[in-house]
Amino acid sequence: MPLDKDTLYFIRLVSSGAGLGAAPVSDTAGTAVTPGSWERIYRMAADHGLSAVVWDGICRLPAAQQPPRETRIRWALSAEKLEERYRHQQQTASKLAARFSEEGLRMLLLKGLGLSRDYPIPEHRECGDIDIYLYGQSDKGDRILHEIGAHLYFDVPKHSEYVWDGVLIENHRTILNVRRNRTERELNALLVRLLEKDGTHGLVPGIQTPPATFNAIFLIRHAAVHFQKEGIVLRHLCDWACFLTRHWDEIDHALFRTAMEDYRMDRFADLMTAAAVEYLGAEVPGPECEAGMLGRFMEEVLTLSPMPDKPLPRLLRKLSGPYRNRWRLREVLRTPVWRYYYDTVRGQWNEKFTVFR
């Protein structure tokens, strides 16, 4: 995929800010970034959830090649707000883990806060909520969340969601959505076995993070589910690149590859890794991928398609999703469109007792 100048510079700033590549220093005045381009890059960074990471890349540039003063101030303030939000989320997670520990519960962090440790500045990895797994004790966790005054506003068989101390907390009953299909059930069982076999890593007292092989399978499955539905953004790819760079030697690659092949995610995993190496500079062995497919994959990652706000257009977008995303389903995930519709309808039926409070 031929990238325009602004998009290419945006990707290079992401790579630099994530500690994966050198700062994209320009040698000639003719290649300098214009104020208009900086505005576009700012919007791309916000849309892809990478504002603070790109800011870190900008801070590595020579002063003469940085954005105009007004843009720098706006960017710095945005990064500062993300830092404050991150610290608050981390404090909330610590308080929650301490309360769970009093009741004999272990708390495992999934995704966001745990992954942030793979970034040079953890506070700059934007996190939406706190995803936790309590090793089969989610009901007890719900009771404790009620006791400490958390507000329940969403509850489905896979997880419950609470707001506590201004932070969204997702309490997973299962690691994956086991009611969606057999793939999710079998992968969920594999991830549980990996937790038992490999143990966990202590992040701070009371908070644990998964082992590397668990995270490799979980991150790819999580991204694949997003990819087939609404698509993924560059932050998903940046997470993968940072994770591989920091944990490559810890992964059981034979087990990971078997899981990818058994559940038709090998092509998606290869594209994720190849893109992490080719575009973001991850220093790990890159798989062979056909150039045209890799380019199309990056086009899918970089092209955002926001969900409409109004009910009818939103419903139509969801219903037409499998047809619009048929390349992702057929070529990348090797899943027939009819199978996607079947799993979606079945999953919705199994979650018919969804509660909104």
Coordinates of C-alpha atoms in Angstrom, one line a residue:
M1 CA 0.0 0.0 0.0
P2 CA 1.6 3.3 -1.0
L3 CA 1.3 5.7 2.0
D4 CA 0.9 9.4 1.6
K5 CA 3.5 11.6 3.2
D6 CA 1.5 12.5 6.3
T7 CA 0.5 8.9 7.1
L8 CA 4.0 7.7 6.6
Y9 CA 5.3 10.3 9.0
F10 CA 2.6 9.5 11.5
I11 CA 3.6 5.8 11.5
R12 CA 7.3 6.7 11.9
L13 CA 6.4 8.9 14.9
V14 CA 4.5 6.0 16.4
S15 CA 7.4 3.8 15.9
S16 CA 9.8 6.3 17.5
G17 CA 7.5 7.1 20.4
A18 CA 7.0 3.4 21.2
G19 CA 10.7 2.8 21.3
L20 CA 10.8 0.7 18.2
G21 CA 12.6 3.0 15.7
A22 CA 14.6 6.1 15.4
A23 CA 13.2 9.6 15.3
P24 CA 12.1 10.5 11.7
V25 CA 14.6 13.4 11.4
S26 CA 14.5 15.2 8.1
D27 CA 17.7 16.2 6.3
T28 CA 16.3 18.7 3.9
A29 CA 14.0 21.6 4.2
G30 CA 12.0 20.3 1.2
T31 CA 10.7 17.4 3.3
A32 CA 9.6 19.4 6.3
V33 CA 6.2 18.8 7.7
T34 CA 3.8 21.7 7.1
P35 CA 1.4 23.1 9.8
G36 CA -1.5 21.6 7.9
S37 CA 0.2 18.2 7.9
W38 CA 0.8 18.5 11.7
E39 CA -2.9 19.1 12.2
R40 CA -3.7 16.0 10.1
I41 CA -1.2 13.9 12.1
Y42 CA -2.7 15.2 15.3
R43 CA -6.1 14.0 14.3
M44 CA -4.8 10.6 13.1
A45 CA -3.0 10.1 16.5
A46 CA -6.2 10.9 18.4
D47 CA -8.3 8.6 16.1
H48 CA -6.0 5.7 16.6
G49 CA -5.6 6.1 20.4
L50 CA -1.9 7.0 20.1
S51 CA -1.8 10.8 20.9
A52 CA 0.7 10.5 23.8
V53 CA 2.9 7.9 22.0
V54 CA 3.2 10.2 18.9
W55 CA 4.0 13.1 21.3
D56 CA 6.9 11.0 22.6
G57 CA 8.1 10.6 19.0
I58 CA 7.8 14.4 18.5
C59 CA 9.9 15.0 21.6
R60 CA 12.7 13.1 20.0
L61 CA 12.8 15.4 17.0
P62 CA 15.2 18.4 16.8
A63 CA 13.4 21.6 17.9
A64 CA 13.4 23.0 14.4
Q65 CA 11.4 20.0 13.1
Q66 CA 8.7 20.0 15.8
P67 CA 5.2 21.2 15.2
P68 CA 4.2 24.9 15.6
R69 CA 4.1 26.2 19.2
E70 CA 0.2 26.2 19.4
T71 CA 0.1 22.5 18.3
R72 CA 2.9 21.5 20.6
I73 CA 1.1 23.0 23.6
R74 CA -2.2 21.3 22.7
W75 CA -0.4 18.0 22.2
A76 CA 1.5 18.3 25.5
L77 CA -1.7 19.1 27.4
S78 CA -3.4 16.1 25.8
A79 CA -0.5 13.8 26.9
E80 CA -0.7 15.3 30.4
K81 CA -4.4 14.5 30.7
L82 CA -3.7 10.9 29.6
E83 CA -1.0 10.6 32.2
E84 CA -3.4 11.8 35.0
R85 CA -6.1 9.4 33.7
Y86 CA -3.6 6.5 33.7
R87 CA -2.4 7.2 37.2
H88 CA -6.0 7.4 38.5
Q89 CA -6.7 4.1 36.7
Q90 CA -3.6 2.5 38.3
Q91 CA -4.5 3.7 41.7
T92 CA -8.1 2.4 41.3
A93 CA -6.8 -1.0 40.2
S94 CA -4.5 -1.1 43.2
K95 CA -7.3 -0.3 45.6
L96 CA -9.5 -2.8 44.0
A97 CA -6.9 -5.5 44.1
A98 CA -6.2 -4.8 47.8
R99 CA -10.0 -5.2 48.6
F100 CA -10.2 -8.4 46.6
S101 CA -7.1 -9.7 48.4
E102 CA -8.8 -9.2 51.7
E103 CA -11.4 -11.6 50.5
G104 CA -8.9 -14.2 49.2
L105 CA -9.2 -13.3 45.5
R106 CA -6.4 -12.9 43.0
M107 CA -6.8 -10.3 40.3
L108 CA -5.4 -10.8 36.8
L109 CA -5.2 -7.7 34.5
L110 CA -6.0 -8.3 30.9
K111 CA -5.1 -5.9 28.0
G112 CA -4.6 -2.2 28.7
L113 CA -2.9 -1.5 32.0
G114 CA -0.8 -4.7 31.8
L115 CA 0.2 -4.1 28.2
S116 CA 1.3 -0.5 29.0
R117 CA 4.4 -1.9 30.8
D118 CA 5.7 -2.8 27.3
Y119 CA 5.8 0.9 26.3
P120 CA 8.8 3.2 27.2
I121 CA 6.4 5.4 29.1
P122 CA 3.5 3.2 30.4
E123 CA 1.4 6.3 31.2
H124 CA 1.3 7.2 27.5
R125 CA -0.5 3.9 26.4
E126 CA -4.1 5.1 26.3
C127 CA -6.4 2.7 28.4
G128 CA -10.1 2.8 28.1
D129 CA -11.1 0.6 31.0
I130 CA -9.7 -2.0 33.5
D131 CA -10.3 -5.6 32.4
I132 CA -9.9 -8.1 35.2
Y133 CA -10.2 -11.9 35.6
L134 CA -10.7 -13.4 39.0
Y135 CA -10.0 -17.1 38.2
G136 CA -13.6 -18.2 38.2
Q137 CA -14.6 -16.1 41.2
S138 CA -16.4 -13.4 39.2
D139 CA -19.7 -13.7 41.2
K140 CA -17.8 -13.0 44.4
G141 CA -16.1 -10.1 42.7
D142 CA -19.5 -8.7 41.7
R143 CA -20.6 -8.9 45.3
I144 CA -17.5 -7.0 46.5
L145 CA -17.9 -4.4 43.8
H146 CA -21.5 -3.8 45.1
E147 CA -20.3 -3.6 48.7
I148 CA -17.7 -0.9 47.8
G149 CA -20.3 1.2 46.0
A150 CA -19.5 0.4 42.4
H151 CA -22.4 1.1 40.0
L152 CA -23.5 -1.7 37.7
Y153 CA -24.7 -0.6 34.3
F154 CA -24.0 -3.5 31.9
D155 CA -24.2 -7.3 32.5
V156 CA -23.8 -10.1 30.0
P157 CA -22.8 -13.7 30.4
K158 CA -19.2 -13.0 29.4
H159 CA -18.6 -10.1 31.9
S160 CA -20.2 -7.5 34.1
E161 CA -19.2 -3.8 33.8
Y162 CA -19.1 -1.4 36.8
V163 CA -18.1 2.2 37.3
W164 CA -16.2 2.8 40.5
D165 CA -14.2 5.9 41.4
G166 CA -14.9 7.2 37.9
V167 CA -13.2 4.2 36.2
L168 CA -14.9 1.5 34.1
I169 CA -14.2 -2.0 35.4
E170 CA -14.9 -5.0 33.3
N171 CA -15.1 -8.2 35.4
H172 CA -14.7 -11.2 33.2
R173 CA -16.6 -14.3 34.0
T174 CA -14.6 -16.0 31.2
I175 CA -11.5 -14.8 29.4
L176 CA -13.1 -15.1 26.0
N177 CA -16.8 -15.1 24.9
V178 CA -17.4 -18.9 25.3
R179 CA -21.0 -18.4 24.2
R180 CA -20.1 -17.1 20.7
N181 CA -18.8 -20.4 19.2
R182 CA -16.6 -23.5 19.7
T183 CA -13.4 -21.6 18.8
E184 CA -13.9 -19.2 21.7
R185 CA -14.7 -22.1 24.1
E186 CA -11.7 -24.1 23.2
L187 CA -9.3 -21.2 23.2
N188 CA -10.7 -20.1 26.5
A189 CA -9.9 -23.5 27.9
L190 CA -6.4 -23.3 26.5
L191 CA -5.8 -19.9 28.1
V192 CA -7.0 -21.2 31.5
R193 CA -4.6 -24.2 31.2
L194 CA -1.7 -21.8 30.4
L195 CA -2.4 -19.8 33.5
E196 CA -2.2 -23.0 35.5
K197 CA 0.9 -24.2 33.8
D198 CA 3.0 -21.0 33.4
G199 CA 1.7 -19.0 36.3
T200 CA 1.5 -15.2 36.3
H201 CA 3.7 -12.2 36.8
G202 CA 3.3 -9.8 39.7
L203 CA 2.9 -6.2 38.5
V204 CA 2.4 -4.6 41.9
P205 CA 1.2 -6.2 45.1
G206 CA -2.1 -7.9 44.5
I207 CA -2.1 -7.4 40.7
Q208 CA -1.0 -10.1 38.3
T209 CA -0.4 -10.1 34.5
P210 CA -0.5 -13.1 32.2
P211 CA 2.5 -15.1 31.0
A212 CA 3.8 -14.3 27.5
T213 CA 2.3 -17.3 25.6
F214 CA -1.1 -16.6 27.1
N215 CA -0.8 -12.9 26.0
A216 CA 0.3 -13.8 22.5
I217 CA -2.8 -16.0 21.9
F218 CA -5.1 -13.7 23.7
L219 CA -4.0 -10.5 21.9
I220 CA -4.3 -12.1 18.5
R221 CA -7.7 -13.5 19.2
H222 CA -8.9 -10.2 20.7
A223 CA -7.6 -8.3 17.7
A224 CA -9.0 -10.8 15.2
V225 CA -12.5 -10.5 16.7
H226 CA -12.3 -6.7 16.3
F227 CA -10.9 -7.0 12.8
Q228 CA -13.8 -9.1 11.5
K229 CA -16.4 -6.7 13.0
E230 CA -15.5 -3.0 13.2
G231 CA -11.8 -3.3 12.3
I232 CA -8.7 -2.5 14.3
V233 CA -6.7 0.7 14.7
L234 CA -3.0 1.2 14.7
R235 CA -2.9 1.0 18.5
H236 CA -3.7 -2.7 18.2
L237 CA -0.7 -3.2 16.0
C238 CA 1.5 -1.0 18.2
D239 CA 0.5 -3.1 21.2
W240 CA 1.5 -6.3 19.3
A241 CA 4.8 -4.8 18.1
C242 CA 5.8 -3.6 21.7
F243 CA 4.7 -7.0 23.2
L244 CA 6.7 -9.0 20.6
T245 CA 9.8 -6.8 21.0
R246 CA 9.8 -7.2 24.8
H247 CA 8.7 -10.8 25.2
W248 CA 9.7 -12.7 22.0
D249 CA 12.0 -15.1 23.9
E250 CA 9.4 -15.9 26.5
I251 CA 6.8 -17.2 24.0
D252 CA 6.3 -20.9 23.4
H253 CA 6.3 -20.4 19.6
A254 CA 5.4 -24.0 18.8
L255 CA 2.3 -23.9 20.9
F256 CA 1.4 -20.4 19.6
R257 CA 1.7 -21.5 16.0
T258 CA -0.4 -24.6 16.6
A259 CA -3.2 -22.5 18.2
M260 CA -3.1 -20.1 15.3
E261 CA -3.3 -22.9 12.7
D262 CA -6.0 -24.9 14.5
Y263 CA -8.3 -21.9 14.7
R264 CA -7.6 -20.3 11.3
M265 CA -5.8 -17.3 12.8
D266 CA -2.3 -18.0 11.3
R267 CA -2.7 -15.7 8.3
F268 CA -4.0 -12.9 10.6
A269 CA -1.1 -13.5 13.1
D270 CA 1.4 -13.5 10.2
L271 CA 0.0 -10.2 8.9
M272 CA 0.1 -8.6 12.3
T273 CA 3.7 -9.6 12.9
A274 CA 4.8 -8.7 9.4
A275 CA 3.2 -5.3 9.7
A276 CA 4.8 -4.8 13.1
V277 CA 8.2 -5.5 11.6
E278 CA 7.8 -3.8 8.2
Y279 CA 5.9 -0.6 9.4
L280 CA 6.7 -0.1 13.1
G281 CA 10.2 -1.6 13.3
A282 CA 9.7 -4.5 15.7
E283 CA 13.0 -6.3 15.9
V284 CA 11.7 -9.9 15.7
P285 CA 11.8 -12.5 12.9
G286 CA 9.2 -11.4 10.3
P287 CA 7.1 -14.1 8.5
E288 CA 6.8 -14.1 4.8
C289 CA 3.7 -12.3 3.5
E290 CA 2.6 -11.5 0.0
A291 CA 3.2 -7.8 -0.5
G292 CA -0.2 -7.0 -1.9
M293 CA -2.0 -8.7 1.0
L294 CA 0.2 -6.9 3.6
G295 CA -0.5 -3.6 1.9
R296 CA -4.2 -4.3 1.8
F297 CA -4.1 -5.2 5.5
M298 CA -2.4 -1.9 6.4
E299 CA -5.0 -0.1 4.4
E300 CA -7.7 -1.8 6.5
V301 CA -5.9 -0.8 9.7
L302 CA -5.4 2.8 8.7
T303 CA -8.9 3.4 7.2
L304 CA -11.3 4.3 10.0
S305 CA -15.0 3.9 9.6
P306 CA -16.8 5.4 12.6
M307 CA -20.1 3.8 13.7
P308 CA -23.1 6.1 13.0
D309 CA -24.8 7.6 16.1
K310 CA -28.4 7.3 14.9
P311 CA -30.2 3.9 15.6
L312 CA -31.2 3.0 12.0
P313 CA -27.9 3.8 10.2
R314 CA -26.1 2.0 13.1
L315 CA -28.3 -1.1 12.7
L316 CA -27.8 -1.1 8.9
R317 CA -24.0 -0.7 9.4
K318 CA -24.0 -3.7 11.7
L319 CA -26.1 -5.8 9.3
S320 CA -24.0 -5.0 6.3
G321 CA -20.7 -5.5 8.2
P322 CA -19.9 -9.0 7.0
Y323 CA -20.5 -8.1 3.4
R324 CA -18.4 -4.9 3.6
N325 CA -15.7 -6.8 5.5
R326 CA -15.8 -9.9 3.3
W327 CA -12.1 -9.6 2.4
R328 CA -11.2 -9.7 6.1
L329 CA -13.4 -12.7 6.6
R330 CA -12.5 -14.7 3.5
E331 CA -8.9 -13.9 2.8
V332 CA -7.5 -13.1 6.3
L333 CA -9.5 -15.1 8.7
R334 CA -10.7 -17.7 6.2
T335 CA -14.2 -17.6 7.6
P336 CA -17.3 -17.8 5.3
V337 CA -19.6 -14.8 5.6
W338 CA -22.5 -17.1 6.5
R339 CA -20.5 -18.5 9.4
Y340 CA -20.0 -15.0 10.7
Y341 CA -23.7 -14.3 10.6
Y342 CA -24.5 -17.6 12.2
D343 CA -22.1 -17.0 15.1
T344 CA -23.3 -13.5 15.6
V345 CA -27.0 -14.5 15.7
R346 CA -26.2 -17.4 18.0
G347 CA -24.1 -15.2 20.3
Q348 CA -26.9 -12.6 20.5
W349 CA -29.4 -15.4 21.3
N350 CA -27.2 -16.8 24.1
E351 CA -26.9 -13.3 25.6
K352 CA -30.7 -12.6 25.5
F353 CA -30.7 -12.1 29.3
T354 CA -28.5 -9.0 29.0
V355 CA -29.3 -6.6 31.8
F356 CA -29.1 -2.9 31.7
R357 CA -29.2 -1.1 35.0

